[in-house]
Tab-separated table of C-alpha atoms in Angstrom:
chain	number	residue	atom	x	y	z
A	1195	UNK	CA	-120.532	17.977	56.880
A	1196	UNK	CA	-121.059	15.276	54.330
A	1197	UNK	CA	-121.604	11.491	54.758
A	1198	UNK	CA	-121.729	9.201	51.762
A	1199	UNK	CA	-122.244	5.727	53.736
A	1200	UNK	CA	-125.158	3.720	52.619
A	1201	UNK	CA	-126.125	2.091	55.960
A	1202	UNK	CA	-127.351	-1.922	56.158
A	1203	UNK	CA	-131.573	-1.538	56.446
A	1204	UNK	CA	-131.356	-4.072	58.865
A	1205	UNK	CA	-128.934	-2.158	61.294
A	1206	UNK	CA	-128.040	-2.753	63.870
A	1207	UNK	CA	-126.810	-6.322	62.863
A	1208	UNK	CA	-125.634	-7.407	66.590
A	1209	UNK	CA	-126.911	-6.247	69.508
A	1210	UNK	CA	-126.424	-7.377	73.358
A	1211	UNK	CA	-128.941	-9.531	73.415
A	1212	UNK	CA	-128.592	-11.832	70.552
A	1213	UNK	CA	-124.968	-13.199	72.065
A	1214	UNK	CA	-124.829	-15.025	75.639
A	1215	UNK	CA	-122.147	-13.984	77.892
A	1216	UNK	CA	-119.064	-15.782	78.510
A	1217	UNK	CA	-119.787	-17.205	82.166
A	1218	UNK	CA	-123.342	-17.099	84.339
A	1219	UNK	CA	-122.462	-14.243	86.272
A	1220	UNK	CA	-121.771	-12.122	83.478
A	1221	UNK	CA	-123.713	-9.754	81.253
A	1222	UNK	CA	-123.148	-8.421	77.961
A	1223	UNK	CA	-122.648	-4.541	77.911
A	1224	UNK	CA	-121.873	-4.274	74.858
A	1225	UNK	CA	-121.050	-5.382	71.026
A	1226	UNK	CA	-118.291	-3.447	68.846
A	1227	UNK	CA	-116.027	-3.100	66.678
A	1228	UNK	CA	-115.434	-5.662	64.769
A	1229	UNK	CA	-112.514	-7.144	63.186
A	1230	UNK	CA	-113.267	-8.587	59.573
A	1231	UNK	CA	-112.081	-11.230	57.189
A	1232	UNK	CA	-112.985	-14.009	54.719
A	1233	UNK	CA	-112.508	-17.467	55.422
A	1234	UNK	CA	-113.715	-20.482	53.733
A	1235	UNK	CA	-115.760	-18.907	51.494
A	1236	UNK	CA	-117.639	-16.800	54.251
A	1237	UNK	CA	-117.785	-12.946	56.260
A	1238	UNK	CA	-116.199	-13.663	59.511
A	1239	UNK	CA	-115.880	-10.874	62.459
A	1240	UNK	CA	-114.052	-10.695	65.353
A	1241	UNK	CA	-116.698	-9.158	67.678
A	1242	UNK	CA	-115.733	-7.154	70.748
A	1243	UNK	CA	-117.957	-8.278	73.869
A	1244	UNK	CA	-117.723	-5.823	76.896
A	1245	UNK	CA	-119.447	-7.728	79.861
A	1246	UNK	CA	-119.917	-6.752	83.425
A	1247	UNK	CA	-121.788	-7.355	86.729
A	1248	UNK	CA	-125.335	-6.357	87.355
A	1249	UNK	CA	-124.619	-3.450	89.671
A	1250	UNK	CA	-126.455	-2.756	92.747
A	1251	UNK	CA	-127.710	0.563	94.597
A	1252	UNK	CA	-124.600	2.027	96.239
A	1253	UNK	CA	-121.731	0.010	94.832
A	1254	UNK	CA	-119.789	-0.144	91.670
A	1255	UNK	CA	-118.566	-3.990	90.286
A	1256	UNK	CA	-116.017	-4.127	87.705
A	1257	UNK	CA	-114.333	-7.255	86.827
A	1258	UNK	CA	-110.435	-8.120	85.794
A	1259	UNK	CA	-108.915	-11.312	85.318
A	1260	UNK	CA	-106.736	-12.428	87.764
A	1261	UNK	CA	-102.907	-14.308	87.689
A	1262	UNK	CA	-104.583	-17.538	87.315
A	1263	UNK	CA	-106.590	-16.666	84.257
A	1264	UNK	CA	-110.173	-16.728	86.128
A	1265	UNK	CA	-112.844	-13.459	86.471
A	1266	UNK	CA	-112.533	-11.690	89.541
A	1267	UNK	CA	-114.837	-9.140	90.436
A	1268	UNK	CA	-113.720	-5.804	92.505
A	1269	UNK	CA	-116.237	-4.067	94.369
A	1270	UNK	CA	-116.277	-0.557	96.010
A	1271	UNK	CA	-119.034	1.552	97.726
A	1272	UNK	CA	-120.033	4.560	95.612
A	1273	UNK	CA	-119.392	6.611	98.349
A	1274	UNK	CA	-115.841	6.058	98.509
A	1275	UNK	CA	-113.570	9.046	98.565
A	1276	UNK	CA	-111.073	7.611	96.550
A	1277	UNK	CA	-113.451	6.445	93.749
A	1278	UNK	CA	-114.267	9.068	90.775
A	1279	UNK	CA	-116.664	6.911	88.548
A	1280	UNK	CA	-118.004	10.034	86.081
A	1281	UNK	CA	-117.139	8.517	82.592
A	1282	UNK	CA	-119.056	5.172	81.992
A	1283	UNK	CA	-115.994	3.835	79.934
A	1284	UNK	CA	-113.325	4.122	83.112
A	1285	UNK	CA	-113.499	3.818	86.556
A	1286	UNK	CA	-110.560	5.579	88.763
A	1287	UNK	CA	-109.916	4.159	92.266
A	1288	UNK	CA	-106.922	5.367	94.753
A	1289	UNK	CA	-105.157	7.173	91.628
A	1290	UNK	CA	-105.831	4.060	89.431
A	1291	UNK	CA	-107.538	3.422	86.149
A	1292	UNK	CA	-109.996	0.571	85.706
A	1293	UNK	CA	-112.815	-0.493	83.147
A	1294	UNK	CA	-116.424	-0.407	84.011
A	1295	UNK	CA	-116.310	-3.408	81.402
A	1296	UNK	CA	-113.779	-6.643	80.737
A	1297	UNK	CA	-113.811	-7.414	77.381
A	1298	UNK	CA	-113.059	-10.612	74.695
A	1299	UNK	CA	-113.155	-11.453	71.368
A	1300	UNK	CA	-115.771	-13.668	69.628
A	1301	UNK	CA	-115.616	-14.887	66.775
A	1302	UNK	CA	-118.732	-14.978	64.474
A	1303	UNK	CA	-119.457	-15.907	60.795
A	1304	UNK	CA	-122.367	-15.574	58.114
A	1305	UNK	CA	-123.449	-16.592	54.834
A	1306	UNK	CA	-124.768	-13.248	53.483
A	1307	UNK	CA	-122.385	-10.714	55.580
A	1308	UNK	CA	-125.580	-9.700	57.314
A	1309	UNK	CA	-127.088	-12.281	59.761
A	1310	UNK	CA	-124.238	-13.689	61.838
A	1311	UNK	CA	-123.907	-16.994	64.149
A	1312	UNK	CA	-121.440	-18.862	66.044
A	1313	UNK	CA	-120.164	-21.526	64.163
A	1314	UNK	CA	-119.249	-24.573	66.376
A	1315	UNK	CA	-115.360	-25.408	66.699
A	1316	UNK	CA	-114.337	-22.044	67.316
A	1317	UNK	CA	-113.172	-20.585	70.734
A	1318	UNK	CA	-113.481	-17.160	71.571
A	1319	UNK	CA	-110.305	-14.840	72.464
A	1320	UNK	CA	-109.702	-14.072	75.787
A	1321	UNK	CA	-106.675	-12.180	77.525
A	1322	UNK	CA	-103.983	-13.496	78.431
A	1323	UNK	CA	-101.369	-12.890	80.567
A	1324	UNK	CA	-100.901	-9.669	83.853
A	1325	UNK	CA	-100.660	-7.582	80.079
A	1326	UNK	CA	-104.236	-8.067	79.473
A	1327	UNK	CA	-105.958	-8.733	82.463
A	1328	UNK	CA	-108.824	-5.939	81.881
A	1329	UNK	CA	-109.190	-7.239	78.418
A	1330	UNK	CA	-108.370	-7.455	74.865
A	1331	UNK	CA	-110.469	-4.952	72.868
A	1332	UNK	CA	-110.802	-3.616	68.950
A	1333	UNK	CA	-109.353	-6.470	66.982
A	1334	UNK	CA	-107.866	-5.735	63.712
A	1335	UNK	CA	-107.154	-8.749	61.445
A	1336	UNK	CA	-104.615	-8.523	58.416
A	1337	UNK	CA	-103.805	-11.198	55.891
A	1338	UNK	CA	-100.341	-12.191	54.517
A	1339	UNK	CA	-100.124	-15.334	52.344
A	1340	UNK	CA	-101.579	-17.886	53.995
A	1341	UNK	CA	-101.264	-16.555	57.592
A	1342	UNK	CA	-103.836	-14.125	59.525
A	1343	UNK	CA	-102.348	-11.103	61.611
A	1344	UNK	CA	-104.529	-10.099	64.833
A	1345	UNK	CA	-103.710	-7.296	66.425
A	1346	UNK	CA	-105.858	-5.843	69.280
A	1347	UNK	CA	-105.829	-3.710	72.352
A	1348	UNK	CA	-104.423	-5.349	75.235
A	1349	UNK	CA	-105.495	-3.790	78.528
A	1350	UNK	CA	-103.972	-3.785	82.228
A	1351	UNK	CA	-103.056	-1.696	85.539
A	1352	UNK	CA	-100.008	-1.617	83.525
A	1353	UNK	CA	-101.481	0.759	80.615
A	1354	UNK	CA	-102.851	0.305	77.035
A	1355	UNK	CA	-100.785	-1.812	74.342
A	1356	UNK	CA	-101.059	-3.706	71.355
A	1357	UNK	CA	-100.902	-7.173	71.327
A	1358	UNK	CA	-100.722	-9.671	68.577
A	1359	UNK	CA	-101.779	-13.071	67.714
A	1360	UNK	CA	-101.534	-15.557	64.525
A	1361	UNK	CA	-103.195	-18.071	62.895
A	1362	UNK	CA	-103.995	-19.956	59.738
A	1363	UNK	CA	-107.188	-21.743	60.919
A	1364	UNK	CA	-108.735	-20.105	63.599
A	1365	UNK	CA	-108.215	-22.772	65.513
A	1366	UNK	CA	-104.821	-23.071	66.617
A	1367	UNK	CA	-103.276	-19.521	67.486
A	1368	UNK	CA	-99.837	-18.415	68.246
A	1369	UNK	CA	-98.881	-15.494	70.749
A	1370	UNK	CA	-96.628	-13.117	69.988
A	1371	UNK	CA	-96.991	-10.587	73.008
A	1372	UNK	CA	-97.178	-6.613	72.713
A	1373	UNK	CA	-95.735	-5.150	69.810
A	1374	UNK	CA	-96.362	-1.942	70.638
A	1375	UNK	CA	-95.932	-1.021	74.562
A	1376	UNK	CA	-98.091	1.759	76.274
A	1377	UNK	CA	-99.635	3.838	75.656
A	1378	UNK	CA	-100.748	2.963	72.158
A	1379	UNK	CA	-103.540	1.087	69.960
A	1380	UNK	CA	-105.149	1.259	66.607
A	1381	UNK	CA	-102.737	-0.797	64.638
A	1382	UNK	CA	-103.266	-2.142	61.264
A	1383	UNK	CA	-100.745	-3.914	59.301
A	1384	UNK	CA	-100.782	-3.615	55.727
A	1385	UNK	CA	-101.757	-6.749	53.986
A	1386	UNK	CA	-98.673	-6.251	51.567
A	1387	UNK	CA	-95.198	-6.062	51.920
A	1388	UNK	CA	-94.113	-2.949	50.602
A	1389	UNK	CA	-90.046	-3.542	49.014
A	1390	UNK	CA	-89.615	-6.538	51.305
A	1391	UNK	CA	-91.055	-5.067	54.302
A	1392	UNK	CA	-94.021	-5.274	56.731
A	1393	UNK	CA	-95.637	-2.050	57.908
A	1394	UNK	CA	-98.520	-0.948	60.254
A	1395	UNK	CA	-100.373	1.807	61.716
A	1396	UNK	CA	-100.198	2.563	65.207
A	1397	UNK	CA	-101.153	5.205	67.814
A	1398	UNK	CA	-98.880	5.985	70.402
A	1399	UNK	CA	-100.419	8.902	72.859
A	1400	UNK	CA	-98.871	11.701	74.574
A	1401	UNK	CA	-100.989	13.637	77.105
A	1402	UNK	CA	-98.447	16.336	77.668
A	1403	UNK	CA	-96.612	17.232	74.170
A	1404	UNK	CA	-97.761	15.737	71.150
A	1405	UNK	CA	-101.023	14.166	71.258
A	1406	UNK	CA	-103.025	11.023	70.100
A	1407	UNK	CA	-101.481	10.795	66.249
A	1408	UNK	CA	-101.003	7.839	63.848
A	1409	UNK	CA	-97.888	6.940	62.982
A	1410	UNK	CA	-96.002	4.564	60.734
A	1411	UNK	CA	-94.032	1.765	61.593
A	1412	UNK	CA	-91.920	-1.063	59.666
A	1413	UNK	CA	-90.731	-4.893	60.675
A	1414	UNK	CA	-89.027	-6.741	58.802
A	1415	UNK	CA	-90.826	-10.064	60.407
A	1416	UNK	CA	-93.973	-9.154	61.452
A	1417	UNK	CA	-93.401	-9.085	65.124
A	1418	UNK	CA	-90.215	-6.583	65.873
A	1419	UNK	CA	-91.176	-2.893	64.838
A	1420	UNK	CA	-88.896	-0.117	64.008
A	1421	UNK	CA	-88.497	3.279	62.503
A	1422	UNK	CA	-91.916	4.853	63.525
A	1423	UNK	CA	-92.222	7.419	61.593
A	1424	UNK	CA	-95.370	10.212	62.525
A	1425	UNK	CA	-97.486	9.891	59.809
A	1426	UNK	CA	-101.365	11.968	60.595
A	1427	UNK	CA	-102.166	14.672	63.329
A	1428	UNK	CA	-105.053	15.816	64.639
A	1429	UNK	CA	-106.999	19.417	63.050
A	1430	UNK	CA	-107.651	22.085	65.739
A	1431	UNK	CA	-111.106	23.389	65.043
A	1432	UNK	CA	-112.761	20.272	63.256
A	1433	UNK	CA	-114.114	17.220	63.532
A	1434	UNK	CA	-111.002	15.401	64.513
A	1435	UNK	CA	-109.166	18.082	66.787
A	1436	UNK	CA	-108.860	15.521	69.397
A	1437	UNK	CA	-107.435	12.415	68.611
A	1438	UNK	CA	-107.440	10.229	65.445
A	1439	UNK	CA	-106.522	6.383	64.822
A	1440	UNK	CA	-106.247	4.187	62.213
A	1441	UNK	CA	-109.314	1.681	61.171
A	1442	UNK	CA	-108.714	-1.010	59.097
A	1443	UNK	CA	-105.732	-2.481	56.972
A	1444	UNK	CA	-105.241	0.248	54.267
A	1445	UNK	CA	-106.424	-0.531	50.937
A	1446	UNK	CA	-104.310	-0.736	47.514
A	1447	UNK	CA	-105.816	1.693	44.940
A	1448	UNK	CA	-103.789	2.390	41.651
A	1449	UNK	CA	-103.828	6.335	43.829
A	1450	UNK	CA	-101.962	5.087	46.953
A	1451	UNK	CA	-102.686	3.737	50.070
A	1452	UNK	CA	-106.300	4.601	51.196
A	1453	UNK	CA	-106.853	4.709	54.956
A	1454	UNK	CA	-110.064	4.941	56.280
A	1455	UNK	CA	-109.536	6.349	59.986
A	1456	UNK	CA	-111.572	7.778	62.900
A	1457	UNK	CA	-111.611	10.928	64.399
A	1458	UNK	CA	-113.313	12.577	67.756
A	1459	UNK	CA	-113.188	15.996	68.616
A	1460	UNK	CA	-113.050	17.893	72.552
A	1461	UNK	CA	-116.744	16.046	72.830
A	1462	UNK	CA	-115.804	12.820	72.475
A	1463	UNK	CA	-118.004	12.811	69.032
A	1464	UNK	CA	-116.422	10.262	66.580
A	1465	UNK	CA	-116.442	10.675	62.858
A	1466	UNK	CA	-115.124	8.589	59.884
A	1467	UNK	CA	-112.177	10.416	57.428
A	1468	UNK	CA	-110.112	8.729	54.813
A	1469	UNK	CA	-106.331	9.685	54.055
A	1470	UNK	CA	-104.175	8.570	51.199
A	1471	UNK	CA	-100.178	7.051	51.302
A	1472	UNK	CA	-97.662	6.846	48.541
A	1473	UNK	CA	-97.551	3.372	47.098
A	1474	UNK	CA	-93.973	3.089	47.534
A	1475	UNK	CA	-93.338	5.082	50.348
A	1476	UNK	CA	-96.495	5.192	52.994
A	1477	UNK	CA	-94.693	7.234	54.943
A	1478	UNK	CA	-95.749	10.447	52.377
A	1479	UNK	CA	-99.107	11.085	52.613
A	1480	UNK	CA	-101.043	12.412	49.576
A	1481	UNK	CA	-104.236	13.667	50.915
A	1482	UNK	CA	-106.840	13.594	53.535
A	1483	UNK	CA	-110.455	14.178	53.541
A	1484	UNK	CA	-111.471	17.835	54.908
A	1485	UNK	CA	-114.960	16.878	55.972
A	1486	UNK	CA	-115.950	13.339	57.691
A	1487	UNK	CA	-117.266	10.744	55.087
A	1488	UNK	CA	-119.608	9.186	58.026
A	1489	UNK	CA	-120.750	10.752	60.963
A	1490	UNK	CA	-123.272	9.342	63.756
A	1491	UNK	CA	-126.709	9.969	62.647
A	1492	UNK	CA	-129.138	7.479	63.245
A	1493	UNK	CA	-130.784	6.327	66.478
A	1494	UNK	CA	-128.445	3.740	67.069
A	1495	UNK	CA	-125.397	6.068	66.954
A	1496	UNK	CA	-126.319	8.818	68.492
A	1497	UNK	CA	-127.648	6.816	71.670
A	1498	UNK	CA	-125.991	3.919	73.081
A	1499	UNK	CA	-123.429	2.875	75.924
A	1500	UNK	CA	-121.452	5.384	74.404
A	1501	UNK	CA	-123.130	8.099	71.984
A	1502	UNK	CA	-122.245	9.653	68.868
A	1503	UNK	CA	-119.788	7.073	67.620
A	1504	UNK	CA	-119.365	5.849	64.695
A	1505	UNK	CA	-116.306	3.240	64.674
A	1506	UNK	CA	-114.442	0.975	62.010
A	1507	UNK	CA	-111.634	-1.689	62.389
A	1508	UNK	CA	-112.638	-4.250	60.347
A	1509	UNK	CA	-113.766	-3.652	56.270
A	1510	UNK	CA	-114.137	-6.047	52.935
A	1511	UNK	CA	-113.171	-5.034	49.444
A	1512	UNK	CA	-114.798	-6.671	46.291
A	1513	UNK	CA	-113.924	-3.683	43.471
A	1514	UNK	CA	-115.248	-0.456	43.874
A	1515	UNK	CA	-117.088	-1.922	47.054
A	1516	UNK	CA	-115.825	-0.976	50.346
A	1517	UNK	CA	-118.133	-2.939	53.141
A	1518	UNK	CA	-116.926	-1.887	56.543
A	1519	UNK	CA	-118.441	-2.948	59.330
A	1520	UNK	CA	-118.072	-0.729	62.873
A	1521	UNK	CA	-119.327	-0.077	66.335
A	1522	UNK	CA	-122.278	2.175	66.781
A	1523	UNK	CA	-122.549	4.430	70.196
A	1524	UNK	CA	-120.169	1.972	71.602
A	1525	UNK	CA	-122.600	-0.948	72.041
A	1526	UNK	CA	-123.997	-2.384	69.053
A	1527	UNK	CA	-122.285	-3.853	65.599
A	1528	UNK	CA	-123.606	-2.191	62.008
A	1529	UNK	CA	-122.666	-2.524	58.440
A	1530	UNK	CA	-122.597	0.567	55.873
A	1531	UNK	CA	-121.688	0.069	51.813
A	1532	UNK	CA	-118.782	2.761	50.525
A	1533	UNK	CA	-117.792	3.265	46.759
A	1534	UNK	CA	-113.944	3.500	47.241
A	1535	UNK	CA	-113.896	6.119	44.085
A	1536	UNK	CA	-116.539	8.479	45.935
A	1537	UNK	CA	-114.071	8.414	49.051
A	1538	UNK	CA	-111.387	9.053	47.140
A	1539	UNK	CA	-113.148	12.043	45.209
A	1540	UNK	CA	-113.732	13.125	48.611
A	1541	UNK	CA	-109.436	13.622	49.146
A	1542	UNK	CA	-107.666	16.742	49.066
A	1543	UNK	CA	-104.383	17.808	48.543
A	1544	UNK	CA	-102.898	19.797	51.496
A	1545	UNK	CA	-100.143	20.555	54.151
A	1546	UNK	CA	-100.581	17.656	56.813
């Protein structure tokens, strides 16, 4: 396997302890996954914070938000019958899914794109709504004119969906409600209208036929999505047998679209590939890279919350530079440097 990422020295760049949680009785589990974007001159990312309860000997705690907007923790014995708690992502109680985490969005900013703060003035995002009271997760943020698209994971008892927000300042947001009803997630929208349209990446999932694939979808405002369109599978027999989804917005290269995406295999081991769309027609896809261009490796990547993942949603392009920034064994936030030729040297033709 090959893995041309030139990690940040000072990784990781966020960890737990250098944010405070959202209320007193809260801790933070986790940072990941960041959305990215420029504004005012500055690197801004939209970090994912996964909090939860200190837990005590011989009882889970996992908190949801309740109808009137507030933190509300549930608590069950361990020994329950009904409770299978083996996965440290998902909790399942009397036939129902919840997370061992409730997470929100924070916003953070930063002169140099590697030491990040809270800038004063800005709220963070939190769920909203019965449709997202375990959470909002894995923000995505695409800009049109003057106007920014965020798109995240909205989570409840009544599945896994994509929601959306806009704004212009990051001040003042509007709501838009899921675009993309369960089960999906990992949408990007393409910050370019391609002959008049908008279009995005999604991931609807199928546990029985089909699978977890990314497919292509088109609006003609932004909000109301049509003609999906399956777009990448998954590989039996490599890295990315299991599932894929899509990172980032893609990028414009005078090649096509370039897509950096993730993929985990049977292990739940996820690895960074790259796929390439027809300019005109993203729905044709040109080529895909055979082996992963990043892959967990270091410390922080292999052991975490979550080990060996590596996991992008948010990048910057100056050039030839590609500076993503992802989620590292699920609980911490790094940066890596990417020359977008080298990835695309990496593509190869083939039967998708």
């Amino acid at each position: 396997m090959s893995d041309i990422a030139h990690r940040f020295p000072e990784n990781p760049i966020l960890m737990p302890k250098d944010l405070k949680s959202s209320t007193p009785d809260l801790q933070i589990i986790s940072l990941l996954n960041p959305g990215v974007f420029v504004f005012e001159n500055k690197t801004w990312l939209l970090v994912r914070v996964a909090e939860s309860i200190s837990q005590k000997e011989g009882v889970i705690f996992f908190p949801v938000i309740n109808e009137l907007g507030k933190v509300e923790i549930i608590e069950i014995p361990l020994n329950d019958p009904d409770l299978v708690a083996t996965d440290a992502r998902i909790v399942q109680y009397k036939g129902l899914d919840y997370l061992t985490t409730l997470s929100h969005l924070r916003i953070l900013c930063s002169d140099d794109g590697i030491h990040f703060y809270e800038p004063e003035g800005y709220s963070s995002l939190f769920g909203l709504g019965t449709l997202e009271q375990f959470g909002i997760e894995d923000a995505r943020v695409s800009k049109l004119e003057d106007t920014y698209y965020i798109t995240y994971t909205a989570v409840s008892s009544n599945g896994v969906g994509v929601g959306l927000r806009t704004t212009k300042d990051w001040i003042k947001y509007e709501t838009k409600g899921m675009i993309f009803p369960p089960h999906n997630k990992d949408c990007a929208i393409f910050e370019e209208k391609i002959n008049g349209k908008f279009y995005a990446l999604h991931r609807p999932s199928s546990p029985q036929i089909g699978g977890n694939f990314i497919w292509l979808a088109e609006s003609s405002d932004g909000v109301h999505w049509g003609n999906h369109q399956f777009l990448v599978g998954t590989r039996k027999g490599l890295w990315d047998s299991a599932r894929v989804g899509a990172g980032a917005a893609p990028i414009k290269t005078d090649k096509g679209w370039l897509e950096i995406y993730h993929g985990a295999n049977a292990e739940h081991q996820y690895c960074l590939g790259a796929f390439l769309m027809d300019l005109n027609d993203p729905s044709k896809v040109i080529a895909r890279t055979l082996e992963p261009i990043m892959m967990p490796q270091e410390n922080y990547e292999l052991s975490g919350f979550f080990g060996y993942v590596v996991f992008t949603n948010g990048h910057l392009v100056e050039g030839d530079k590609l500076t993503m920034y992802y989620g590292a064994a699920d609980e911490f936030v790094c940066g890596a440097h990417f020359s977008i030729a080298e990835i695309l040297s990496c593509l190869v033709n083939e039967s998708l």
